[in-house]
Coordinates of C-alpha atoms and ligand atoms in Angstrom, one line a residue:
M1 CA 47.6 -114.0 268.0
F2 CA 46.6 -117.6 267.5
E3 CA 47.5 -117.2 263.8
L4 CA 50.9 -115.8 264.7
I5 CA 51.7 -118.7 267.0
K6 CA 50.5 -121.2 264.4
R7 CA 52.8 -119.6 261.8
A8 CA 55.8 -119.6 264.1
S9 CA 55.3 -123.2 265.1
L10 CA 54.9 -124.2 261.4
S11 CA 58.2 -122.4 260.6
V12 CA 60.1 -124.1 263.4
L13 CA 58.6 -127.4 262.3
S14 CA 59.6 -127.0 258.7
F15 CA 63.2 -125.9 259.8
M16 CA 63.5 -129.0 262.0
T17 CA 62.2 -131.2 259.1
A18 CA 64.7 -129.6 256.7
L19 CA 67.5 -130.1 259.2
L20 CA 66.6 -133.8 259.8
L21 CA 66.5 -134.3 256.1
T22 CA 69.8 -132.6 255.3
V23 CA 72.0 -134.2 258.1
P24 CA 71.8 -137.7 256.6
L25 CA 72.2 -136.1 253.2
L26 CA 75.4 -134.4 254.3
T27 CA 76.8 -137.6 255.8
V28 CA 76.1 -139.5 252.6
S29 CA 77.4 -136.6 250.5
V30 CA 81.0 -137.3 251.7
P31 CA 81.4 -140.6 249.9
A32 CA 79.3 -139.2 247.0
H33 CA 81.9 -136.4 246.8
A34 CA 84.7 -138.9 246.8
E35 CA 82.9 -140.8 244.1
Q36 CA 82.6 -137.6 242.0
G37 CA 86.3 -137.0 242.4
K38 CA 87.1 -140.5 241.0
V39 CA 84.7 -139.8 238.1
A40 CA 86.4 -136.5 237.4
E41 CA 89.8 -138.2 237.6
R42 CA 88.7 -140.9 235.2
E43 CA 87.2 -138.3 232.9
M44 CA 90.5 -136.3 233.1
T45 CA 92.4 -139.2 231.6
Q46 CA 89.7 -140.0 229.1
L47 CA 88.9 -136.5 227.9
A48 CA 91.4 -135.6 225.3
G49 CA 92.4 -132.2 223.8
T50 CA 89.8 -129.5 223.6
E51 CA 87.3 -130.7 226.1
F52 CA 90.0 -131.2 228.7
W53 CA 91.4 -127.8 228.2
Q54 CA 88.0 -126.2 228.1
N55 CA 87.4 -127.7 231.6
V56 CA 90.8 -126.4 232.8
R57 CA 90.1 -122.9 231.5
A58 CA 86.7 -122.9 233.0
G59 CA 88.4 -123.4 236.4
E60 CA 86.7 -126.8 236.9
E61 CA 87.9 -128.4 240.1
G62 CA 90.1 -131.5 239.8
Y63 CA 91.8 -130.6 236.5
T64 CA 95.4 -130.3 237.5
T65 CA 98.7 -131.4 236.0
S66 CA 100.5 -131.1 239.4
Q67 CA 102.7 -134.1 240.0
F68 CA 103.9 -132.8 243.4
P69 CA 104.3 -135.6 245.9
E70 CA 102.5 -133.7 248.5
H71 CA 99.7 -132.7 246.2
G72 CA 96.5 -132.7 248.2
V73 CA 98.1 -132.2 251.6
L74 CA 96.9 -128.8 252.7
I75 CA 98.3 -128.6 256.2
S76 CA 101.6 -130.3 256.9
T77 CA 101.4 -131.2 260.6
P78 CA 105.1 -132.4 261.0
G79 CA 106.0 -128.8 260.1
Q80 CA 105.3 -128.1 263.8
T81 CA 108.5 -130.0 264.8
W82 CA 110.6 -127.9 262.3
Y83 CA 109.0 -124.7 263.8
I84 CA 109.9 -125.8 267.4
L85 CA 113.5 -126.8 266.4
K86 CA 114.1 -123.5 264.5
E87 CA 112.4 -121.0 266.7
K88 CA 112.6 -122.5 270.2
W89 CA 116.1 -124.2 270.0
M90 CA 118.3 -123.1 267.1
S91 CA 117.4 -119.4 267.1
P92 CA 118.2 -118.8 270.8
A93 CA 121.2 -121.1 270.8
G94 CA 122.6 -119.2 267.7
A95 CA 122.2 -115.9 269.4
V96 CA 124.0 -117.2 272.5
A97 CA 126.8 -118.5 270.2
I98 CA 127.3 -115.3 268.3
F99 CA 127.2 -113.0 271.3
G100 CA 129.4 -115.6 273.1
S101 CA 132.0 -115.4 270.3
I102 CA 132.0 -111.6 270.3
A103 CA 132.3 -111.5 274.1
F104 CA 135.2 -114.0 273.9
V105 CA 137.2 -112.0 271.5
T106 CA 136.5 -108.8 273.5
L107 CA 137.8 -110.6 276.5
M108 CA 140.9 -111.8 274.5
Y109 CA 141.5 -108.2 273.6
I110 CA 141.2 -106.9 277.2
V111 CA 143.1 -109.8 278.9
I112 CA 145.7 -110.9 276.3
G113 CA 145.8 -107.8 274.1
P114 CA 146.9 -107.6 270.4
L115 CA 149.9 -109.5 269.3
M116 CA 152.5 -106.7 268.7
L117 CA 155.7 -107.1 266.7
S118 CA 158.6 -107.9 269.1
A119 CA 161.2 -106.2 266.9
P120 CA 161.1 -102.8 265.1
R121 CA 159.9 -102.7 261.5
T122 CA 162.7 -102.8 258.9
G123 CA 160.8 -100.7 256.3
R124 CA 161.7 -103.4 253.8
K125 CA 158.6 -104.9 252.2
V126 CA 157.8 -108.5 251.2
K127 CA 155.1 -109.3 248.6
R128 CA 152.5 -111.5 250.2
W129 CA 149.1 -111.1 248.4
S130 CA 148.6 -110.5 244.7
R131 CA 146.0 -108.1 243.3
L132 CA 143.8 -111.1 242.4
D133 CA 144.2 -112.6 246.0
R134 CA 143.1 -109.3 247.5
A135 CA 140.2 -108.9 245.1
L136 CA 139.0 -112.4 245.9
H137 CA 139.4 -112.0 249.6
W138 CA 137.5 -108.7 249.8
S139 CA 134.7 -109.9 247.5
M140 CA 134.3 -113.0 249.7
A141 CA 134.4 -110.9 252.8
F142 CA 131.8 -108.4 251.5
T143 CA 129.5 -111.2 250.2
F144 CA 129.8 -113.3 253.3
L145 CA 129.2 -110.4 255.8
T146 CA 126.2 -109.0 253.9
L147 CA 124.7 -112.5 253.6
A148 CA 125.3 -113.0 257.3
F149 CA 123.7 -109.7 258.1
S150 CA 120.6 -110.3 255.9
G151 CA 120.3 -113.9 257.1
L152 CA 120.5 -112.8 260.8
M153 CA 117.8 -110.2 260.0
L154 CA 115.5 -112.9 258.6
V155 CA 115.9 -115.0 261.8
Y156 CA 116.2 -112.3 264.5
G157 CA 114.8 -109.1 263.0
K158 CA 111.3 -109.9 264.3
H159 CA 112.6 -109.8 267.9
F160 CA 115.2 -107.0 267.7
L161 CA 113.8 -104.6 265.1
K162 CA 110.2 -105.2 264.3
P163 CA 108.7 -104.1 267.6
Y164 CA 110.5 -100.7 267.4
I165 CA 109.8 -99.4 263.9
P166 CA 106.7 -98.7 261.8
T167 CA 105.1 -101.8 260.2
D168 CA 105.6 -100.5 256.6
L169 CA 109.3 -99.9 257.2
W170 CA 109.7 -103.3 258.7
G171 CA 108.0 -104.9 255.7
F172 CA 110.3 -103.0 253.4
I173 CA 113.4 -104.0 255.3
I174 CA 112.6 -107.6 255.6
M175 CA 111.6 -107.8 251.9
L176 CA 115.0 -106.3 251.0
A177 CA 116.8 -108.7 253.3
K178 CA 115.0 -111.7 251.7
Q179 CA 115.6 -110.7 248.1
Y180 CA 119.2 -109.8 248.8
H181 CA 119.8 -113.1 250.5
N182 CA 118.1 -115.1 247.7
Y183 CA 119.9 -113.5 244.8
I184 CA 123.4 -113.0 246.3
G185 CA 123.5 -116.4 248.0
P186 CA 124.6 -118.3 244.9
I187 CA 127.5 -115.8 244.4
F188 CA 128.9 -117.1 247.7
G189 CA 129.0 -120.6 246.2
V190 CA 130.9 -119.3 243.2
L191 CA 133.4 -117.4 245.3
L192 CA 133.9 -120.4 247.5
V193 CA 135.0 -122.5 244.5
C194 CA 137.4 -119.7 243.5
V195 CA 138.8 -119.5 247.0
L196 CA 139.3 -123.3 247.0
L197 CA 141.1 -123.3 243.6
K198 CA 143.3 -120.3 244.5
W199 CA 144.4 -121.2 248.0
W200 CA 144.1 -125.0 248.6
R201 CA 147.7 -125.7 247.9
K202 CA 149.1 -123.5 250.7
S203 CA 146.4 -124.8 253.1
I204 CA 147.6 -128.4 253.3
F205 CA 148.5 -129.4 256.8
K206 CA 152.2 -130.3 257.5
K207 CA 154.0 -131.6 260.6
V208 CA 155.0 -128.0 261.5
D209 CA 151.3 -127.1 261.9
F210 CA 150.8 -129.7 264.7
V211 CA 153.6 -128.0 266.7
W212 CA 151.9 -124.6 266.0
F213 CA 148.7 -126.0 267.4
M214 CA 150.4 -127.5 270.5
K215 CA 151.8 -124.1 271.2
L216 CA 148.5 -122.4 270.5
G217 CA 150.1 -120.2 267.9
G218 CA 152.3 -118.6 270.6
M219 CA 149.3 -116.5 271.5
V220 CA 148.5 -117.7 275.0
G221 CA 149.9 -119.6 278.0
K222 CA 153.5 -120.5 278.6
H223 CA 154.3 -120.2 274.9
K224 CA 153.0 -116.7 274.6
G225 CA 155.2 -114.6 272.3
S226 CA 157.3 -117.7 271.2
H227 CA 156.2 -117.4 267.5
P228 CA 156.1 -121.1 266.5
S229 CA 157.3 -121.9 263.0
A230 CA 154.8 -121.4 260.1
E231 CA 154.7 -121.6 256.4
F232 CA 152.8 -119.0 254.2
S233 CA 149.7 -119.9 256.2
N234 CA 149.9 -120.9 259.8
A235 CA 147.9 -123.8 261.2
G236 CA 145.2 -121.5 262.5
E237 CA 144.7 -120.0 259.0
K238 CA 144.7 -123.5 257.4
A239 CA 142.1 -124.7 259.9
L240 CA 140.0 -121.6 259.1
F241 CA 140.4 -122.2 255.4
W242 CA 139.1 -125.8 255.6
L243 CA 136.3 -124.7 257.9
L244 CA 135.2 -122.2 255.3
I245 CA 135.4 -124.7 252.4
I246 CA 133.6 -127.6 254.2
V247 CA 131.0 -125.8 256.2
G248 CA 130.6 -123.2 253.4
A249 CA 129.8 -126.0 250.9
V250 CA 127.1 -127.2 253.2
V251 CA 125.7 -123.6 253.5
A252 CA 125.8 -123.2 249.7
A253 CA 124.2 -126.5 248.9
S254 CA 121.4 -126.2 251.4
G255 CA 120.9 -122.6 250.3
L256 CA 120.5 -123.7 246.7
I257 CA 117.9 -126.3 247.7
L258 CA 115.9 -123.5 249.4
D259 CA 116.5 -121.0 246.6
F260 CA 115.2 -123.3 243.8
P261 CA 112.2 -125.3 245.2
I262 CA 111.4 -126.6 241.7
F263 CA 113.1 -130.0 241.8
G264 CA 110.3 -131.9 243.6
Q265 CA 111.5 -131.0 247.1
T266 CA 108.9 -131.8 249.7
R267 CA 108.1 -129.7 252.7
R268 CA 110.2 -132.1 254.8
D269 CA 113.2 -131.5 252.4
M270 CA 112.8 -127.8 252.7
E271 CA 112.6 -127.9 256.5
L272 CA 115.7 -130.0 256.8
S273 CA 117.6 -127.8 254.4
N274 CA 116.5 -124.8 256.4
L275 CA 117.8 -126.2 259.7
V276 CA 121.1 -127.4 258.1
H277 CA 121.6 -124.0 256.4
M278 CA 121.0 -122.1 259.6
L279 CA 123.3 -124.4 261.7
A280 CA 126.1 -124.3 259.2
A281 CA 125.9 -120.5 258.7
L282 CA 126.0 -120.0 262.5
V283 CA 129.1 -122.1 262.8
L284 CA 130.8 -120.1 260.0
I285 CA 129.7 -116.7 261.5
C286 CA 131.2 -117.7 264.9
G287 CA 134.4 -118.9 263.2
F288 CA 134.8 -115.7 261.3
V289 CA 134.2 -113.5 264.4
F290 CA 137.7 -114.8 265.4
H291 CA 139.2 -114.2 262.0
I292 CA 137.9 -110.7 261.8
Y293 CA 139.1 -110.0 265.3
I294 CA 142.6 -111.2 264.4
G295 CA 142.6 -109.3 261.1
L296 CA 141.3 -106.0 262.5
F297 CA 142.6 -105.8 266.1
G298 CA 144.4 -109.0 267.2
M299 CA 147.6 -108.9 265.3
E300 CA 149.8 -105.9 264.4
G301 CA 150.6 -105.7 260.7
A302 CA 148.2 -108.5 259.4
L303 CA 145.6 -106.2 257.8
E304 CA 148.3 -104.2 256.0
G305 CA 149.1 -107.3 254.0
M306 CA 145.6 -107.9 252.8
V307 CA 145.1 -104.2 252.0
T308 CA 148.4 -103.3 250.3
G309 CA 149.6 -106.8 249.3
E310 CA 152.9 -106.3 251.1
V311 CA 154.1 -106.9 254.7
D312 CA 157.1 -105.7 256.6
E313 CA 160.1 -108.1 256.8
T314 CA 159.9 -108.2 260.6
W315 CA 156.2 -109.3 260.4
A316 CA 157.1 -112.0 257.8
K317 CA 160.0 -113.3 259.9
E318 CA 158.0 -113.4 263.2
H319 CA 154.7 -114.9 261.9
H320 CA 155.7 -116.9 258.9
D321 CA 159.4 -117.7 259.3
L322 CA 159.5 -120.7 256.9
W323 CA 157.8 -118.7 254.1
Y324 CA 160.1 -115.8 254.8
E325 CA 163.2 -118.1 254.4
E326 CA 161.7 -119.4 251.1
V327 CA 161.2 -115.8 249.8
K328 CA 164.7 -114.9 250.8
A329 CA 166.1 -118.0 249.2
E330 CA 164.2 -117.3 246.0
Q331 CA 165.4 -113.7 246.0
A332 CA 169.0 -114.9 246.4
N333 CA 168.5 -117.3 243.6
Q334 CA 167.0 -114.6 241.3
G335 CA 169.9 -112.3 242.3
E336 CA 172.4 -115.0 241.4
T337 CA 170.7 -115.6 238.0
V338 CA 170.6 -111.8 237.2
A339 CA 174.3 -111.5 238.2
K340 CA 175.2 -114.5 236.0
K341 CA 173.2 -113.0 233.1
D342 CA 175.0 -109.6 233.6
E343 CA 178.3 -111.4 233.6
V344 CA 177.5 -113.2 230.4
K345 CA 176.3 -109.9 228.8
G346 CA 179.4 -108.2 230.1
A347 CA 181.7 -111.1 228.8
K348 CA 180.2 -111.1 225.2
P349 CA 181.7 -107.8 223.9
N350 CA 185.1 -108.8 225.4
E351 CA 184.8 -112.2 223.6
Q352 CA 184.1 -110.3 220.3
T353 CA 187.0 -107.9 220.8
S354 CA 189.5 -110.6 221.6
Ligands
HEM401 C1 136.3 -107.3 258.1 C2 136.5 -108.5 257.7 C3 137.8 -109.2 257.4 C4 139.1 -108.8 257.7 C5 139.5 -107.6 258.3 C6 139.9 -109.9 257.2 C7 141.3 -109.9 257.2 C8 142.2 -110.8 256.7 C9 143.6 -110.7 256.7 C10 144.4 -109.6 257.3 C11 144.0 -111.8 256.1 C12 145.5 -112.1 255.8 C13 146.2 -112.9 256.9 C14 147.6 -113.2 256.5 O1 148.2 -112.4 255.8 O2 148.2 -114.2 257.0 C15 142.9 -112.6 255.7 C16 143.0 -113.9 255.0 C17 141.9 -114.6 254.7 N1 140.6 -114.3 254.9 FE1 139.9 -112.6 255.8 N2 139.1 -110.9 256.7 C18 137.8 -110.5 256.8 C19 136.7 -111.3 256.4 C20 136.8 -112.5 255.8 C21 135.7 -113.3 255.5 C22 134.2 -112.9 255.8 C23 136.1 -114.4 254.9 C24 135.4 -115.6 254.4 C25 134.2 -115.9 254.6 C26 137.6 -114.3 254.9 C27 138.4 -115.3 254.4 C28 139.8 -115.3 254.4 C29 140.6 -116.4 253.9 C30 140.2 -117.7 253.3 C31 142.0 -115.9 254.1 C32 143.2 -116.7 253.7 C33 143.7 -117.4 254.9 C34 144.9 -118.2 254.5 O3 144.7 -119.3 254.1 O4 146.0 -117.7 254.6 N3 137.9 -113.2 255.5 N4 141.8 -112.0 256.1

């Protein structure tokens, strides 16, 4: 028994001694470690060729070619601010804005109702959109809507979908959303440039557009049904066009910064781009809730134009009177030119016979 106690006390004693010896060693090993790091650094610059690469291949610590500005910072504490701004502020505010916009157009439909033609259709058609215009519009619409859907899934999916489906399925869906968003995003930028080049000319604001704005497009209030004058695009469409171009450019640029993190972007740059991207995309989505409402339900005859390329004369006269007059004047001019050509053709044989 005595032997046992003696052994136990000897073990405790040796443990305590070891502990007492290693604590100061540990404290001095920190500067020693730093010193080792410096030596390795010095060696790294001194060692040339084979020896250096031998060390790299051996997985030796400290042999890196990384020039990244944040190299060595493992935990980025300011990232917490980004997390709070994104998750606690922007994400709920965005949900309120999107549901708010949808609720607003639903209310518009119930209270004001769709804008119907005030005269019967004539059955005569006017060419409004070319095949290229329509292809561009529907490509943009498809790209934008699917990007909006996958983007919203990335932000809100964890709240609305994840708790209700199996984990594996959730993982698959969110992986698909992420890949789709990353790869299709740049196509939005390309389409945006095409839209700008194709439609900028008819989207320049003129004096007539201010009157259209003052009368709220003849959609509500005391001017309801008054059909203020408009060119090919009315003031609302022009505003939407520039919103798409300007805010869309911000979405595309910030998206590219996030998509290609190989140009020395720091974590701060990525966080800022993420917030800007989200905010700009939310503004666009809300803006286009109104556009889609008008196109699908809010205005009789508008969708027809973007589907077939042609609109009824009554629609053209009521919604875009200045454009309609232009088209008519052009048709009259063409008619005159054709008549003159026919006259000349008809006169020639007479001239020859006489
Ligand atoms: C279901 C979705 C959509 C529908 C039903 C729709 C419908 C329409 C219609 C009917 C027009 C022609 C208006 C007119 O003739 O005056 C139009 C024009 C246009 N749409 Fe859409 N659209 C949709 C989505 C989008 C999206 C997602 C975008 C872009 C992100 C977009 C951008 C445009 C632009 C730039 C114009 C030309 C406006 C102008 O300057 O005259 N559309 N759309």
